[in-house]
Coordinates of C-alpha atoms in Angstrom, one line a residue:
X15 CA 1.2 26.3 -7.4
X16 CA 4.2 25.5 -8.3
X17 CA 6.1 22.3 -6.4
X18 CA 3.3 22.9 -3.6
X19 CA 0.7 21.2 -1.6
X20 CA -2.6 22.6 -2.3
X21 CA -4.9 21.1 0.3
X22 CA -8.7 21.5 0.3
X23 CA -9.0 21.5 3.8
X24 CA -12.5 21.5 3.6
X25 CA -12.4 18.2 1.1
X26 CA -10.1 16.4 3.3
X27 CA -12.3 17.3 6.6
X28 CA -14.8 16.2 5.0
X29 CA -13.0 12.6 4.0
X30 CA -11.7 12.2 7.2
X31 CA -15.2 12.3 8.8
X32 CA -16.7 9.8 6.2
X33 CA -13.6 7.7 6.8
X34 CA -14.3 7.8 10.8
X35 CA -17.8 6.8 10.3
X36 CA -17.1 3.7 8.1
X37 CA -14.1 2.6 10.3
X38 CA -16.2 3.0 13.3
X39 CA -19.6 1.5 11.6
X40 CA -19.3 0.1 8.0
X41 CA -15.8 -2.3 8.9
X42 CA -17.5 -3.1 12.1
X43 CA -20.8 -4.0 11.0
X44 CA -19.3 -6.5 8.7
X45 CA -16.7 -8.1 11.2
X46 CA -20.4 -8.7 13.4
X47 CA -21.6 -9.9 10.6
X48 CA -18.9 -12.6 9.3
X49 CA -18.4 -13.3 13.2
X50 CA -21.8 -14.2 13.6
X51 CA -21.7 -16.4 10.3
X52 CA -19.1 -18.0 11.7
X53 CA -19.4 -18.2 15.5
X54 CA -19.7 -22.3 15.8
X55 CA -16.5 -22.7 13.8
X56 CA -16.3 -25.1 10.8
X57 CA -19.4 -27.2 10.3
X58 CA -18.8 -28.9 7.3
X59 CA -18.0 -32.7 7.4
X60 CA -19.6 -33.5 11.2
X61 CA -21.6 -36.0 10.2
X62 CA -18.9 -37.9 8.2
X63 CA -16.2 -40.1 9.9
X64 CA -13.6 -38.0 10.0
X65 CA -10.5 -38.7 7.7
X66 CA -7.4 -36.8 7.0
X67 CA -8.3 -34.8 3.6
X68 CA -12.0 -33.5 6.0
X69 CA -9.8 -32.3 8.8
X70 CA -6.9 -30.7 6.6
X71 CA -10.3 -28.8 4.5
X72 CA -11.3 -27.9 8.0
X73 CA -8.0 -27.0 9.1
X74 CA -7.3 -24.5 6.2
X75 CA -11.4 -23.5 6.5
X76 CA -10.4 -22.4 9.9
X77 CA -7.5 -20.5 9.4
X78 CA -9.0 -18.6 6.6
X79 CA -12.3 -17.4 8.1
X80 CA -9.6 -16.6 11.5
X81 CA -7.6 -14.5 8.4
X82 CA -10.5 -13.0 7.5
X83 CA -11.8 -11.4 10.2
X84 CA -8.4 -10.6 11.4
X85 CA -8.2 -8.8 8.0
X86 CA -11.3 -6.7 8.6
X87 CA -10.2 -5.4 12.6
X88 CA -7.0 -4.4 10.8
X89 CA -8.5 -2.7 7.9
X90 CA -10.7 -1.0 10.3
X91 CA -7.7 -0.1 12.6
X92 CA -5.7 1.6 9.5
X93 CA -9.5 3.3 8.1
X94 CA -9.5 4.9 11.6
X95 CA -5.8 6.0 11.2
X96 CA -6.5 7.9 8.2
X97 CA -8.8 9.5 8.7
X98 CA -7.6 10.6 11.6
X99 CA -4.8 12.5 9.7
X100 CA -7.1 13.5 7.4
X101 CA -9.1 15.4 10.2
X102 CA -5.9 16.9 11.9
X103 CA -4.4 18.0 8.4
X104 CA -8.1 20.0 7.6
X105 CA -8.2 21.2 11.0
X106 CA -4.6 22.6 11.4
X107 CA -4.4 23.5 7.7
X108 CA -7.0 25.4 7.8
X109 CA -6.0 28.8 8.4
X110 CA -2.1 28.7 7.2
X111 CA -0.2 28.8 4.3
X112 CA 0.5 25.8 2.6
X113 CA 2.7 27.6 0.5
X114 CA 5.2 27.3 3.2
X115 CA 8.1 24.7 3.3
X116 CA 7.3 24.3 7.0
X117 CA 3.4 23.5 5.6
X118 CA 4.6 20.8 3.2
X119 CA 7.2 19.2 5.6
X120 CA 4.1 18.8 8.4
X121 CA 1.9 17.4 5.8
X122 CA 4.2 14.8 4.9
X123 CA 5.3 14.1 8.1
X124 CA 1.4 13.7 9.1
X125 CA 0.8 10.9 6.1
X126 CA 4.1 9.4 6.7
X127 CA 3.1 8.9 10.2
X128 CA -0.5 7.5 9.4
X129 CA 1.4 5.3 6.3
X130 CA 3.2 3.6 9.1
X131 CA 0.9 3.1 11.4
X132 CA -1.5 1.6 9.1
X133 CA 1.3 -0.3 8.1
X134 CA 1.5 -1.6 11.8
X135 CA -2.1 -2.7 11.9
X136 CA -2.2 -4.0 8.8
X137 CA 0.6 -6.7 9.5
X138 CA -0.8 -8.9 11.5
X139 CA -0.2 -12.6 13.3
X140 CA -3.2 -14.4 13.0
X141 CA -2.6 -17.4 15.7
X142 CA -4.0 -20.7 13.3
X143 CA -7.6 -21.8 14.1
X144 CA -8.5 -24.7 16.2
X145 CA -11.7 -26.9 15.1

């Protein structure tokens, strides 16, 4: 089709289910997981006297285990977004013409809308990590 969306509606249905059940199990399973790992916080260097080059490692340690995991929520946020979209696009596509201008414009409008709210989720302010 010429300058047309084709959409297997089935496909993306499809997608957008396996989407939901990874943003709702698979991200969240491994947030538990490195949460857990990480629950009593830095451990490295506590039975040293502390000195400035341990507490800057521990410092930085910190921060990136709190990047991390703020990482995985967000993914998770924007894997739920998506498929999301993907679900209302097989759903409401599934019985129309997507020949149609008025087809095409929804469709973008629909992965524009997801694009920016994944966007959202995915920029986030991760406070830095005490010790």
């Amino acid at each position: 089709m010429a300058g047309g969306v084709q959409i297997d509606t089935d496909g993306v249905g499809d997608f957008g289910t396996g989407m939901q059940k990874e943003a709702t199990d698979g991200f969240a399973e491994i947030a538990g997981r490195g949460a857990d790992l990480h629950r009593q916080g830095v451990g490295f260097g506590a039975r040293m006297t502390p000195s400035d080059i341990v507490t800057q490692a521990k410092v930085r340690y910190a921060e990136a285990l709190a990047h991390s995991e703020a990482n995985l929520r967000a993914y998770q946020t924007a894997a739920a977004v998506f498929a999301e979209v993907a679900e209302q696009i097989a759903t409401q596509f599934a019985a129309v013409d997507v020949n149609s201008e008025q087809a095409q414009k929804q469709v973008q409008y629909l992965m524009s809308q997801a694009a920016d709210a994944a966007n959202r989720a995915l920029s986030i302010d991760v406070p830095r990590g005490a010790v």
